[in-house]
Structures are given as C-alpha cells and as structure tokens.
mmCIF file with all atom_site columns, C-alpha atoms in Angstrom:
data_model
loop_
_atom_site.group_PDB
_atom_site.id
_atom_site.type_symbol
_atom_site.label_atom_id
_atom_site.label_alt_id
_atom_site.label_comp_id
_atom_site.label_asym_id
_atom_site.label_entity_id
_atom_site.label_seq_id
_atom_site.pdbx_PDB_ins_code
_atom_site.Cartn_x
_atom_site.Cartn_y
_atom_site.Cartn_z
_atom_site.occupancy
_atom_site.B_iso_or_equiv
_atom_site.pdbx_formal_charge
_atom_site.auth_seq_id
_atom_site.auth_comp_id
_atom_site.auth_asym_id
_atom_site.auth_atom_id
_atom_site.pdbx_PDB_model_num
ATOM 1   C CA . MET A 1 1   ? 21.592 25.229 15.356 1.00 90.00 ? 969  MET A CA 1
ATOM 2   C CA . LEU A 1 2   ? 23.179 22.822 17.801 1.00 96.00 ? 970  LEU A CA 1
ATOM 3   C CA . THR A 1 3   ? 22.938 19.056 17.527 1.00 97.00 ? 971  THR A CA 1
ATOM 4   C CA . LYS A 1 4   ? 21.779 17.068 20.552 1.00 96.00 ? 972  LYS A CA 1
ATOM 5   C CA . ASP A 1 5   ? 25.396 16.170 21.262 1.00 96.00 ? 973  ASP A CA 1
ATOM 6   C CA . GLN A 1 6   ? 26.416 19.825 21.174 1.00 97.00 ? 974  GLN A CA 1
ATOM 7   C CA . ILE A 1 7   ? 23.626 20.713 23.622 1.00 98.00 ? 975  ILE A CA 1
ATOM 8   C CA . ALA A 1 8   ? 25.006 18.036 25.963 1.00 96.00 ? 976  ALA A CA 1
ATOM 9   C CA . GLN A 1 9   ? 28.559 19.279 25.416 1.00 96.00 ? 977  GLN A CA 1
ATOM 10  C CA . ARG A 1 10  ? 27.568 22.843 26.335 1.00 97.00 ? 978  ARG A CA 1
ATOM 11  C CA . ILE A 1 11  ? 25.752 21.650 29.467 1.00 97.00 ? 979  ILE A CA 1
ATOM 12  C CA . SER A 1 12  ? 28.869 19.761 30.564 1.00 95.00 ? 980  SER A CA 1
ATOM 13  C CA . LYS A 1 13  ? 30.519 23.173 31.104 1.00 95.00 ? 981  LYS A CA 1
ATOM 14  C CA . GLU A 1 14  ? 28.031 23.793 33.923 1.00 96.00 ? 982  GLU A CA 1
ATOM 15  C CA . VAL A 1 15  ? 29.282 20.772 35.863 1.00 96.00 ? 983  VAL A CA 1
ATOM 16  C CA . LYS A 1 16  ? 31.445 21.479 38.919 1.00 95.00 ? 984  LYS A CA 1
ATOM 17  C CA . ASN A 1 17  ? 33.977 19.306 40.694 1.00 96.00 ? 985  ASN A CA 1
ATOM 18  C CA . GLY A 1 18  ? 32.589 17.088 43.458 1.00 95.00 ? 986  GLY A CA 1
ATOM 19  C CA . GLN A 1 19  ? 28.948 17.219 42.375 1.00 95.00 ? 987  GLN A CA 1
ATOM 20  C CA . TYR A 1 20  ? 26.440 14.384 42.499 1.00 95.00 ? 988  TYR A CA 1
ATOM 21  C CA . ILE A 1 21  ? 24.381 14.671 39.307 1.00 95.00 ? 989  ILE A CA 1
ATOM 22  C CA . ASN A 1 22  ? 21.194 13.069 38.009 1.00 94.00 ? 990  ASN A CA 1
ATOM 23  C CA . LEU A 1 23  ? 20.787 12.824 34.242 1.00 90.00 ? 991  LEU A CA 1
ATOM 24  C CA . GLY A 1 24  ? 17.242 12.618 32.874 1.00 87.00 ? 992  GLY A CA 1
ATOM 25  C CA . ILE A 1 25  ? 16.072 10.673 29.827 1.00 84.00 ? 993  ILE A CA 1
ATOM 26  C CA . GLY A 1 26  ? 16.969 11.883 26.327 1.00 86.00 ? 994  GLY A CA 1
ATOM 27  C CA . ILE A 1 27  ? 19.564 14.577 25.634 1.00 92.00 ? 995  ILE A CA 1
ATOM 28  C CA . PRO A 1 28  ? 20.710 14.739 29.309 1.00 92.00 ? 996  PRO A CA 1
ATOM 29  C CA . THR A 1 29  ? 22.111 11.193 29.149 1.00 87.00 ? 997  THR A CA 1
ATOM 30  C CA . LEU A 1 30  ? 24.620 12.399 26.528 1.00 89.00 ? 998  LEU A CA 1
ATOM 31  C CA . VAL A 1 31  ? 26.227 14.762 29.060 1.00 91.00 ? 999  VAL A CA 1
ATOM 32  C CA . ALA A 1 32  ? 28.108 11.788 30.560 1.00 86.00 ? 1000 ALA A CA 1
ATOM 33  C CA . ASN A 1 33  ? 30.236 11.642 27.404 1.00 87.00 ? 1001 ASN A CA 1
ATOM 34  C CA . TYR A 1 34  ? 31.482 15.243 27.740 1.00 91.00 ? 1002 TYR A CA 1
ATOM 35  C CA . ILE A 1 35  ? 32.381 15.714 31.400 1.00 90.00 ? 1003 ILE A CA 1
ATOM 36  C CA . PRO A 1 36  ? 36.035 16.872 31.517 1.00 88.00 ? 1004 PRO A CA 1
ATOM 37  C CA . ASP A 1 37  ? 38.538 14.264 32.726 1.00 87.00 ? 1005 ASP A CA 1
ATOM 38  C CA . ASP A 1 38  ? 39.931 16.610 35.375 1.00 92.00 ? 1006 ASP A CA 1
ATOM 39  C CA . LEU A 1 39  ? 36.567 16.772 37.196 1.00 92.00 ? 1007 LEU A CA 1
ATOM 40  C CA . GLU A 1 40  ? 35.508 14.218 39.782 1.00 92.00 ? 1008 GLU A CA 1
ATOM 41  C CA . VAL A 1 41  ? 31.718 13.934 39.694 1.00 94.00 ? 1009 VAL A CA 1
ATOM 42  C CA . VAL A 1 42  ? 29.298 11.098 40.437 1.00 95.00 ? 1010 VAL A CA 1
ATOM 43  C CA . LEU A 1 43  ? 26.372 10.467 38.095 1.00 94.00 ? 1011 LEU A CA 1
ATOM 44  C CA . GLN A 1 44  ? 23.234 9.003  39.655 1.00 92.00 ? 1012 GLN A CA 1
ATOM 45  C CA . SER A 1 45  ? 20.453 7.089  37.914 1.00 89.00 ? 1013 SER A CA 1
ATOM 46  C CA . GLU A 1 46  ? 17.170 6.749  39.783 1.00 86.00 ? 1014 GLU A CA 1
ATOM 47  C CA . ASN A 1 47  ? 16.817 3.077  38.848 1.00 88.00 ? 1015 ASN A CA 1
ATOM 48  C CA . GLY A 1 48  ? 19.669 2.344  41.275 1.00 91.00 ? 1016 GLY A CA 1
ATOM 49  C CA . LEU A 1 49  ? 23.150 3.212  40.055 1.00 93.00 ? 1017 LEU A CA 1
ATOM 50  C CA . LEU A 1 50  ? 25.602 5.673  41.571 1.00 94.00 ? 1018 LEU A CA 1
ATOM 51  C CA . GLY A 1 51  ? 28.642 6.136  39.351 1.00 93.00 ? 1019 GLY A CA 1
ATOM 52  C CA . ILE A 1 52  ? 27.522 6.027  35.696 1.00 89.00 ? 1020 ILE A CA 1
ATOM 53  C CA . GLY A 1 53  ? 30.348 5.919  33.169 1.00 85.00 ? 1021 GLY A CA 1
ATOM 54  C CA . PRO A 1 54  ? 30.278 6.860  29.456 1.00 81.00 ? 1022 PRO A CA 1
ATOM 55  C CA . PHE A 1 55  ? 28.104 4.959  26.996 1.00 86.00 ? 1023 PHE A CA 1
ATOM 56  C CA . PRO A 1 56  ? 29.665 1.553  26.235 1.00 91.00 ? 1024 PRO A CA 1
ATOM 57  C CA . THR A 1 57  ? 31.547 0.614  23.103 1.00 91.00 ? 1025 THR A CA 1
ATOM 58  C CA . GLU A 1 58  ? 30.291 -2.440 21.207 1.00 92.00 ? 1026 GLU A CA 1
ATOM 59  C CA . ASP A 1 59  ? 32.489 -4.821 23.205 1.00 93.00 ? 1027 ASP A CA 1
ATOM 60  C CA . GLN A 1 60  ? 31.481 -3.281 26.562 1.00 93.00 ? 1028 GLN A CA 1
ATOM 61  C CA . ILE A 1 61  ? 27.699 -3.641 26.229 1.00 95.00 ? 1029 ILE A CA 1
ATOM 62  C CA . ASP A 1 62  ? 25.987 -5.419 29.124 1.00 94.00 ? 1030 ASP A CA 1
ATOM 63  C CA . PRO A 1 63  ? 22.200 -5.695 28.519 1.00 92.00 ? 1031 PRO A CA 1
ATOM 64  C CA . ASP A 1 64  ? 21.585 -5.928 32.285 1.00 91.00 ? 1032 ASP A CA 1
ATOM 65  C CA . LEU A 1 65  ? 23.316 -2.623 32.990 1.00 92.00 ? 1033 LEU A CA 1
ATOM 66  C CA . ILE A 1 66  ? 20.987 0.236  32.009 1.00 90.00 ? 1034 ILE A CA 1
ATOM 67  C CA . ASN A 1 67  ? 20.108 3.779  33.031 1.00 86.00 ? 1035 ASN A CA 1
ATOM 68  C CA . ALA A 1 68  ? 16.621 5.139  33.789 1.00 80.00 ? 1036 ALA A CA 1
ATOM 69  C CA . GLY A 1 69  ? 15.990 5.544  30.045 1.00 79.00 ? 1037 GLY A CA 1
ATOM 70  C CA . LYS A 1 70  ? 16.767 1.837  29.448 1.00 85.00 ? 1038 LYS A CA 1
ATOM 71  C CA . GLN A 1 71  ? 19.996 2.681  27.607 1.00 88.00 ? 1039 GLN A CA 1
ATOM 72  C CA . THR A 1 72  ? 23.004 0.473  28.231 1.00 92.00 ? 1040 THR A CA 1
ATOM 73  C CA . VAL A 1 73  ? 25.701 2.212  30.272 1.00 91.00 ? 1041 VAL A CA 1
ATOM 74  C CA . THR A 1 74  ? 29.045 1.508  31.921 1.00 92.00 ? 1042 THR A CA 1
ATOM 75  C CA . MET A 1 75  ? 29.955 1.735  35.593 1.00 92.00 ? 1043 MET A CA 1
ATOM 76  C CA . ALA A 1 76  ? 32.690 4.082  36.775 1.00 89.00 ? 1044 ALA A CA 1
ATOM 77  C CA . LYS A 1 77  ? 35.350 2.916  39.227 1.00 88.00 ? 1045 LYS A CA 1
ATOM 78  C CA . GLY A 1 78  ? 33.889 2.773  42.731 1.00 91.00 ? 1046 GLY A CA 1
ATOM 79  C CA . SER A 1 79  ? 30.252 2.782  41.566 1.00 94.00 ? 1047 SER A CA 1
ATOM 80  C CA . ALA A 1 80  ? 27.419 1.183  43.541 1.00 95.00 ? 1048 ALA A CA 1
ATOM 81  C CA . LEU A 1 81  ? 24.145 -0.586 42.767 1.00 95.00 ? 1049 LEU A CA 1
ATOM 82  C CA . PHE A 1 82  ? 21.058 -0.416 44.989 1.00 95.00 ? 1050 PHE A CA 1
ATOM 83  C CA . ASN A 1 83  ? 17.261 -0.528 44.871 1.00 93.00 ? 1051 ASN A CA 1
ATOM 84  C CA . SER A 1 84  ? 14.931 2.297  43.832 1.00 88.00 ? 1052 SER A CA 1
ATOM 85  C CA . ALA A 1 85  ? 13.893 3.028  47.415 1.00 91.00 ? 1053 ALA A CA 1
ATOM 86  C CA . GLU A 1 86  ? 17.475 3.932  48.338 1.00 94.00 ? 1054 GLU A CA 1
ATOM 87  C CA . SER A 1 87  ? 17.866 5.861  45.095 1.00 92.00 ? 1055 SER A CA 1
ATOM 88  C CA . PHE A 1 88  ? 14.848 8.063  45.814 1.00 91.00 ? 1056 PHE A CA 1
ATOM 89  C CA . ALA A 1 89  ? 15.950 8.529  49.421 1.00 93.00 ? 1057 ALA A CA 1
ATOM 90  C CA . MET A 1 90  ? 19.088 10.128 47.971 1.00 92.00 ? 1058 MET A CA 1
ATOM 91  C CA . ILE A 1 91  ? 16.991 12.363 45.708 1.00 92.00 ? 1059 ILE A CA 1
ATOM 92  C CA . ARG A 1 92  ? 14.351 13.326 48.286 1.00 92.00 ? 1060 ARG A CA 1
ATOM 93  C CA . GLY A 1 93  ? 17.027 13.827 50.908 1.00 93.00 ? 1061 GLY A CA 1
ATOM 94  C CA . GLY A 1 94  ? 18.577 16.606 48.829 1.00 91.00 ? 1062 GLY A CA 1
ATOM 95  C CA . HIS A 1 95  ? 21.853 14.781 48.164 1.00 92.00 ? 1063 HIS A CA 1
ATOM 96  C CA . VAL A 1 96  ? 21.820 15.445 44.393 1.00 93.00 ? 1064 VAL A CA 1
ATOM 97  C CA . HIS A 1 97  ? 23.502 18.771 43.599 1.00 93.00 ? 1065 HIS A CA 1
ATOM 98  C CA . LEU A 1 98  ? 22.532 19.095 39.937 1.00 95.00 ? 1066 LEU A CA 1
ATOM 99  C CA . THR A 1 99  ? 19.672 17.653 37.900 1.00 95.00 ? 1067 THR A CA 1
ATOM 100 C CA . ILE A 1 100 ? 19.696 17.808 34.104 1.00 95.00 ? 1068 ILE A CA 1
ATOM 101 C CA . LEU A 1 101 ? 16.301 17.127 32.513 1.00 94.00 ? 1069 LEU A CA 1
ATOM 102 C CA . GLY A 1 102 ? 14.589 17.188 29.158 1.00 93.00 ? 1070 GLY A CA 1
ATOM 103 C CA . ALA A 1 103 ? 11.343 19.142 28.809 1.00 94.00 ? 1071 ALA A CA 1
ATOM 104 C CA . MET A 1 104 ? 8.412  19.674 26.506 1.00 94.00 ? 1072 MET A CA 1
ATOM 105 C CA . GLU A 1 105 ? 7.791  23.197 27.832 1.00 97.00 ? 1073 GLU A CA 1
ATOM 106 C CA . VAL A 1 106 ? 9.389  25.695 30.215 1.00 98.00 ? 1074 VAL A CA 1
ATOM 107 C CA . SER A 1 107 ? 7.672  28.879 31.398 1.00 98.00 ? 1075 SER A CA 1
ATOM 108 C CA . GLU A 1 108 ? 9.316  32.257 31.950 1.00 97.00 ? 1076 GLU A CA 1
ATOM 109 C CA . ASN A 1 109 ? 8.888  31.733 35.717 1.00 97.00 ? 1077 ASN A CA 1
ATOM 110 C CA . GLY A 1 110 ? 10.844 28.460 35.644 1.00 97.00 ? 1078 GLY A CA 1
ATOM 111 C CA . ASP A 1 111 ? 7.898  26.029 35.605 1.00 97.00 ? 1079 ASP A CA 1
ATOM 112 C CA . ILE A 1 112 ? 8.549  22.786 33.719 1.00 97.00 ? 1080 ILE A CA 1
ATOM 113 C CA . SER A 1 113 ? 6.294  20.344 31.861 1.00 95.00 ? 1081 SER A CA 1
ATOM 114 C CA . ASN A 1 114 ? 8.065  17.140 30.935 1.00 90.00 ? 1082 ASN A CA 1
ATOM 115 C CA . TRP A 1 115 ? 6.044  14.085 31.801 1.00 85.00 ? 1083 TRP A CA 1
ATOM 116 C CA . LYS A 1 116 ? 2.705  13.974 30.007 1.00 79.00 ? 1084 LYS A CA 1
ATOM 117 C CA . ILE A 1 117 ? 0.956  15.015 26.802 1.00 74.00 ? 1085 ILE A CA 1
ATOM 118 C CA . PRO A 1 118 ? -2.856 14.817 27.181 1.00 68.00 ? 1086 PRO A CA 1
ATOM 119 C CA . GLY A 1 119 ? -4.339 12.022 25.109 1.00 73.00 ? 1087 GLY A CA 1
ATOM 120 C CA . LYS A 1 120 ? -1.071 10.117 24.777 1.00 74.00 ? 1088 LYS A CA 1
ATOM 121 C CA . MET A 1 121 ? -0.265 6.947  26.684 1.00 67.00 ? 1089 MET A CA 1
ATOM 122 C CA . VAL A 1 122 ? 2.475  7.276  29.311 1.00 66.00 ? 1090 VAL A CA 1
ATOM 123 C CA . LYS A 1 123 ? 3.638  4.632  31.767 1.00 66.00 ? 1091 LYS A CA 1
ATOM 124 C CA . GLY A 1 124 ? 3.892  7.161  34.570 1.00 66.00 ? 1092 GLY A CA 1
ATOM 125 C CA . MET A 1 125 ? 5.698  10.289 35.667 1.00 67.00 ? 1093 MET A CA 1
ATOM 126 C CA . GLY A 1 126 ? 8.815  8.365  36.639 1.00 69.00 ? 1094 GLY A CA 1
ATOM 127 C CA . GLY A 1 127 ? 11.126 10.249 38.970 1.00 79.00 ? 1095 GLY A CA 1
ATOM 128 C CA . ALA A 1 128 ? 10.592 13.680 37.422 1.00 81.00 ? 1096 ALA A CA 1
ATOM 129 C CA . MET A 1 129 ? 8.434  15.181 40.182 1.00 85.00 ? 1097 MET A CA 1
ATOM 130 C CA . ASP A 1 130 ? 10.780 13.994 42.923 1.00 89.00 ? 1098 ASP A CA 1
ATOM 131 C CA . LEU A 1 131 ? 13.770 15.401 41.064 1.00 89.00 ? 1099 LEU A CA 1
ATOM 132 C CA . VAL A 1 132 ? 12.313 18.862 40.441 1.00 90.00 ? 1100 VAL A CA 1
ATOM 133 C CA . ALA A 1 133 ? 11.035 19.103 44.019 1.00 88.00 ? 1101 ALA A CA 1
ATOM 134 C CA . SER A 1 134 ? 14.360 18.139 45.583 1.00 87.00 ? 1102 SER A CA 1
ATOM 135 C CA . ALA A 1 135 ? 17.229 19.465 43.436 1.00 82.00 ? 1103 ALA A CA 1
ATOM 136 C CA . ASP A 1 136 ? 18.941 22.784 44.182 1.00 84.00 ? 1104 ASP A CA 1
ATOM 137 C CA . ASN A 1 137 ? 19.954 23.350 40.565 1.00 94.00 ? 1105 ASN A CA 1
ATOM 138 C CA . ILE A 1 138 ? 17.952 22.202 37.536 1.00 96.00 ? 1106 ILE A CA 1
ATOM 139 C CA . ILE A 1 139 ? 19.207 22.653 33.981 1.00 98.00 ? 1107 ILE A CA 1
ATOM 140 C CA . VAL A 1 140 ? 16.919 21.802 31.078 1.00 98.00 ? 1108 VAL A CA 1
ATOM 141 C CA . ALA A 1 141 ? 18.201 20.383 27.784 1.00 97.00 ? 1109 ALA A CA 1
ATOM 142 C CA . MET A 1 142 ? 15.655 20.765 24.984 1.00 97.00 ? 1110 MET A CA 1
ATOM 143 C CA . GLN A 1 143 ? 14.849 21.839 21.449 1.00 97.00 ? 1111 GLN A CA 1
ATOM 144 C CA . HIS A 1 144 ? 13.843 25.513 21.299 1.00 98.00 ? 1112 HIS A CA 1
ATOM 145 C CA . CYS A 1 145 ? 10.775 24.757 19.150 1.00 97.00 ? 1113 CYS A CA 1
ATOM 146 C CA . SER A 1 146 ? 8.478  21.808 18.550 1.00 93.00 ? 1114 SER A CA 1
ATOM 147 C CA . ARG A 1 147 ? 8.459  19.873 15.284 1.00 91.00 ? 1115 ARG A CA 1
ATOM 148 C CA . SER A 1 148 ? 5.622  22.095 14.130 1.00 93.00 ? 1116 SER A CA 1
ATOM 149 C CA . GLY A 1 149 ? 7.752  25.194 14.752 1.00 95.00 ? 1117 GLY A CA 1
ATOM 150 C CA . GLU A 1 150 ? 6.005  26.387 17.936 1.00 96.00 ? 1118 GLU A CA 1
ATOM 151 C CA . SER A 1 151 ? 8.109  27.790 20.763 1.00 98.00 ? 1119 SER A CA 1
ATOM 152 C CA . LYS A 1 152 ? 8.643  25.629 23.836 1.00 97.00 ? 1120 LYS A CA 1
ATOM 153 C CA . LEU A 1 153 ? 9.708  28.629 25.919 1.00 98.00 ? 1121 LEU A CA 1
ATOM 154 C CA . LEU A 1 154 ? 6.398  30.134 26.981 1.00 98.00 ? 1122 LEU A CA 1
ATOM 155 C CA . PRO A 1 155 ? 4.772  32.728 29.256 1.00 98.00 ? 1123 PRO A CA 1
ATOM 156 C CA . ASP A 1 156 ? 2.978  29.796 30.942 1.00 98.00 ? 1124 ASP A CA 1
ATOM 157 C CA . CYS A 1 157 ? 3.144  26.043 30.361 1.00 97.00 ? 1125 CYS A CA 1
ATOM 158 C CA . SER A 1 158 ? 0.122  24.616 28.533 1.00 95.00 ? 1126 SER A CA 1
ATOM 159 C CA . LEU A 1 159 ? 0.913  20.956 29.343 1.00 93.00 ? 1127 LEU A CA 1
ATOM 160 C CA . PRO A 1 160 ? 0.546  19.327 32.789 1.00 91.00 ? 1128 PRO A CA 1
ATOM 161 C CA . ILE A 1 161 ? 3.095  20.846 35.168 1.00 93.00 ? 1129 ILE A CA 1
ATOM 162 C CA . THR A 1 162 ? 5.897  18.728 36.622 1.00 93.00 ? 1130 THR A CA 1
ATOM 163 C CA . GLY A 1 163 ? 7.353  21.405 38.897 1.00 93.00 ? 1131 GLY A CA 1
ATOM 164 C CA . VAL A 1 164 ? 6.840  25.091 39.687 1.00 95.00 ? 1132 VAL A CA 1
ATOM 165 C CA . ARG A 1 165 ? 9.579  27.780 39.686 1.00 95.00 ? 1133 ARG A CA 1
ATOM 166 C CA . CYS A 1 166 ? 12.331 25.162 39.726 1.00 95.00 ? 1134 CYS A CA 1
ATOM 167 C CA . VAL A 1 167 ? 14.301 25.567 36.476 1.00 97.00 ? 1135 VAL A CA 1
ATOM 168 C CA . LYS A 1 168 ? 17.462 27.676 36.744 1.00 97.00 ? 1136 LYS A CA 1
ATOM 169 C CA . LYS A 1 169 ? 18.957 27.423 33.256 1.00 98.00 ? 1137 LYS A CA 1
ATOM 170 C CA . ILE A 1 170 ? 17.999 26.121 29.789 1.00 98.00 ? 1138 ILE A CA 1
ATOM 171 C CA . VAL A 1 171 ? 20.261 25.019 26.945 1.00 98.00 ? 1139 VAL A CA 1
ATOM 172 C CA . THR A 1 172 ? 18.499 24.653 23.586 1.00 98.00 ? 1140 THR A CA 1
ATOM 173 C CA . ASP A 1 173 ? 19.664 24.148 20.017 1.00 98.00 ? 1141 ASP A CA 1
ATOM 174 C CA . LEU A 1 174 ? 19.603 27.962 19.666 1.00 98.00 ? 1142 LEU A CA 1
ATOM 175 C CA . ALA A 1 175 ? 20.698 29.444 22.984 1.00 98.00 ? 1143 ALA A CA 1
ATOM 176 C CA . VAL A 1 176 ? 21.703 29.306 26.639 1.00 98.00 ? 1144 VAL A CA 1
ATOM 177 C CA . LEU A 1 177 ? 19.148 31.057 28.824 1.00 98.00 ? 1145 LEU A CA 1
ATOM 178 C CA . GLU A 1 178 ? 18.706 31.706 32.526 1.00 98.00 ? 1146 GLU A CA 1
ATOM 179 C CA . ILE A 1 179 ? 15.453 32.225 34.392 1.00 98.00 ? 1147 ILE A CA 1
ATOM 180 C CA . SER A 1 180 ? 15.288 35.714 35.901 1.00 97.00 ? 1148 SER A CA 1
ATOM 181 C CA . PRO A 1 181 ? 14.099 35.874 39.541 1.00 95.00 ? 1149 PRO A CA 1
ATOM 182 C CA . LYS A 1 182 ? 11.550 38.444 38.318 1.00 95.00 ? 1150 LYS A CA 1
ATOM 183 C CA . GLY A 1 183 ? 10.428 36.219 35.442 1.00 96.00 ? 1151 GLY A CA 1
ATOM 184 C CA . GLY A 1 184 ? 11.686 35.990 31.888 1.00 98.00 ? 1152 GLY A CA 1
ATOM 185 C CA . PHE A 1 185 ? 14.376 34.209 29.904 1.00 98.00 ? 1153 PHE A CA 1
ATOM 186 C CA . VAL A 1 186 ? 17.748 35.978 30.152 1.00 98.00 ? 1154 VAL A CA 1
ATOM 187 C CA . LEU A 1 187 ? 19.721 35.325 26.962 1.00 98.00 ? 1155 LEU A CA 1
ATOM 188 C CA . LEU A 1 188 ? 23.298 34.402 27.937 1.00 98.00 ? 1156 LEU A CA 1
ATOM 189 C CA . GLU A 1 189 ? 24.731 32.812 24.783 1.00 98.00 ? 1157 GLU A CA 1
ATOM 190 C CA . ARG A 1 190 ? 23.623 31.982 21.257 1.00 98.00 ? 1158 ARG A CA 1
ATOM 191 C CA . ALA A 1 191 ? 24.479 29.052 19.026 1.00 98.00 ? 1159 ALA A CA 1
ATOM 192 C CA . PRO A 1 192 ? 27.112 29.708 16.330 1.00 96.00 ? 1160 PRO A CA 1
ATOM 193 C CA . GLY A 1 193 ? 25.512 31.432 13.346 1.00 96.00 ? 1161 GLY A CA 1
ATOM 194 C CA . VAL A 1 194 ? 22.225 32.095 15.173 1.00 97.00 ? 1162 VAL A CA 1
ATOM 195 C CA . SER A 1 195 ? 21.183 35.738 15.563 1.00 97.00 ? 1163 SER A CA 1
ATOM 196 C CA . VAL A 1 196 ? 19.523 37.360 18.559 1.00 97.00 ? 1164 VAL A CA 1
ATOM 197 C CA . GLU A 1 197 ? 16.588 38.243 16.285 1.00 97.00 ? 1165 GLU A CA 1
ATOM 198 C CA . GLU A 1 198 ? 16.003 34.585 15.407 1.00 98.00 ? 1166 GLU A CA 1
ATOM 199 C CA . ILE A 1 199 ? 15.991 33.659 19.089 1.00 98.00 ? 1167 ILE A CA 1
ATOM 200 C CA . LYS A 1 200 ? 13.515 36.489 19.784 1.00 98.00 ? 1168 LYS A CA 1
ATOM 201 C CA . ASP A 1 201 ? 11.239 35.248 16.998 1.00 98.00 ? 1169 ASP A CA 1
ATOM 202 C CA . LYS A 1 202 ? 11.272 31.693 18.371 1.00 98.00 ? 1170 LYS A CA 1
ATOM 203 C CA . THR A 1 203 ? 10.758 32.546 22.050 1.00 98.00 ? 1171 THR A CA 1
ATOM 204 C CA . ALA A 1 204 ? 7.106  33.026 23.013 1.00 98.00 ? 1172 ALA A CA 1
ATOM 205 C CA . GLY A 1 205 ? 7.881  34.002 26.595 1.00 98.00 ? 1173 GLY A CA 1
ATOM 206 C CA . LYS A 1 206 ? 9.546  37.211 27.750 1.00 98.00 ? 1174 LYS A CA 1
ATOM 207 C CA . LEU A 1 207 ? 13.125 37.327 26.432 1.00 98.00 ? 1175 LEU A CA 1
ATOM 208 C CA . ILE A 1 208 ? 15.618 39.559 28.234 1.00 98.00 ? 1176 ILE A CA 1
ATOM 209 C CA . VAL A 1 209 ? 18.650 40.680 26.214 1.00 98.00 ? 1177 VAL A CA 1
ATOM 210 C CA . GLU A 1 210 ? 21.322 42.559 28.135 1.00 95.00 ? 1178 GLU A CA 1
ATOM 211 C CA . GLY A 1 211 ? 24.057 43.980 25.895 1.00 93.00 ? 1179 GLY A CA 1
ATOM 212 C CA . GLU A 1 212 ? 26.110 41.899 23.474 1.00 96.00 ? 1180 GLU A CA 1
ATOM 213 C CA . VAL A 1 213 ? 25.277 38.194 23.490 1.00 97.00 ? 1181 VAL A CA 1
ATOM 214 C CA . PRO A 1 214 ? 28.330 35.995 22.758 1.00 97.00 ? 1182 PRO A CA 1
ATOM 215 C CA . GLU A 1 215 ? 28.308 32.882 20.625 1.00 97.00 ? 1183 GLU A CA 1
ATOM 216 C CA . MET A 1 216 ? 28.908 29.536 22.290 1.00 96.00 ? 1184 MET A CA 1
ATOM 217 C CA . ILE A 1 217 ? 32.438 28.223 21.874 1.00 92.00 ? 1185 ILE A CA 1
ATOM 218 C CA . PHE A 1 218 ? 33.140 24.564 21.153 1.00 89.00 ? 1186 PHE A CA 1
ATOM 219 C CA . GLU A 1 219 ? 36.690 23.237 21.302 1.00 77.00 ? 1187 GLU A CA 1
#
C-alpha cells in the first residue's frame, strides 16, 4: 500500500504546466513537495496566498505564514497575499484549474463527502463546497478504507454530501481510479504489490476493470 507521501507523489503526475491549483487539507498539501521543477504552476490557498512553495525547513519556518490547514508554508517567487474575499472570488470565478481534496467518502457517480461526520464537532465546511462547485477538475487523495476496514468508495455516500457528480479521479493507497460518465470506478493503476482482487474486495461501489491494470511507477 502507498504511504501518504506516495499518494501525493502520484497525484503530482496529474499536474500540467501553467495550472492554478488549490490544495485541500491533509494529504493534498503534500503534493507541493513533488511538483516537477520543469513545470510552472501556481498553488492557491483559500486563506489568501497565491504562490505556495514547498514545506519549510527548520530555519525557514515563519509561524505567520500558513496554509488553509494551518501548516507553515513557504512563498514561491512572485507570490501574493490577499484577503479571503479575493481568494474566494478566484475560486467562484472559475480561475482554479485543478482542485486536490481529501475525502471521507466518494460515490461511484463522483459525489464527495468531506466536511462533516454526524455527531462530531466541526468548525464549519470551510471552502470545500465552493471548491467542488467551481473547479473543472477535482482529484481526491484518500485512504481506500476506513480505520475499521470499511470501503470509502461506495455506491452512494452515507455522510453529508459536499458536492454532487464533481470528482473526476481518485488516488488511494491501493489504486488510481477514474469516475466513469455512466457511473462506476474505472481502475487505471494499482499500487505496487497490490492485486486487482484486493482492490475489488475493498471497493464497495461498482469497480470497472478493463484489461491489464499496470502498477504505479515511482522513480
């Protein structure tokens, strides 16, 4: 199975030159560390930073410079700071090309649940609903199963929905999957050492397997 860093590393291969990208809280924030040097992309944080750099080394830490997940970050050359109103105008205006989010559940139709567990205290939905309603391309980074071993890839989400039919691709610790326009998880790649049968067993929703499924390659 992949580590969280390997999930982020695999997602970095989906990044294209010239994109403006929003990284959600959790695993998505790690993607910043793996974007190839030959690509020019701009990472946006909804708390008001355009141009996020890699996570800081010990001597670079500035406690006043944080991302939406309250992690300390660095600023890339040419970056800009602004208020949340301007940040969400960028998001709602459709200026973010790619959004990478964590999730608690994804349905086979591309619905996502990632902001609330009933009975548990949350401070609010944050920017999740704006992001899923506005982005053209949404990739989810998540664990394939919960801590109790239950699949997070389902026929229908059981938790409160964040967005409907919005997820395009999912990268888990077991596989890379794409949402079929007709519904279902299309298996594109599997983690090294993980069999198609194991992925089938751990996917509650409809899994579509078309021919040989290659293993992910990490350099």
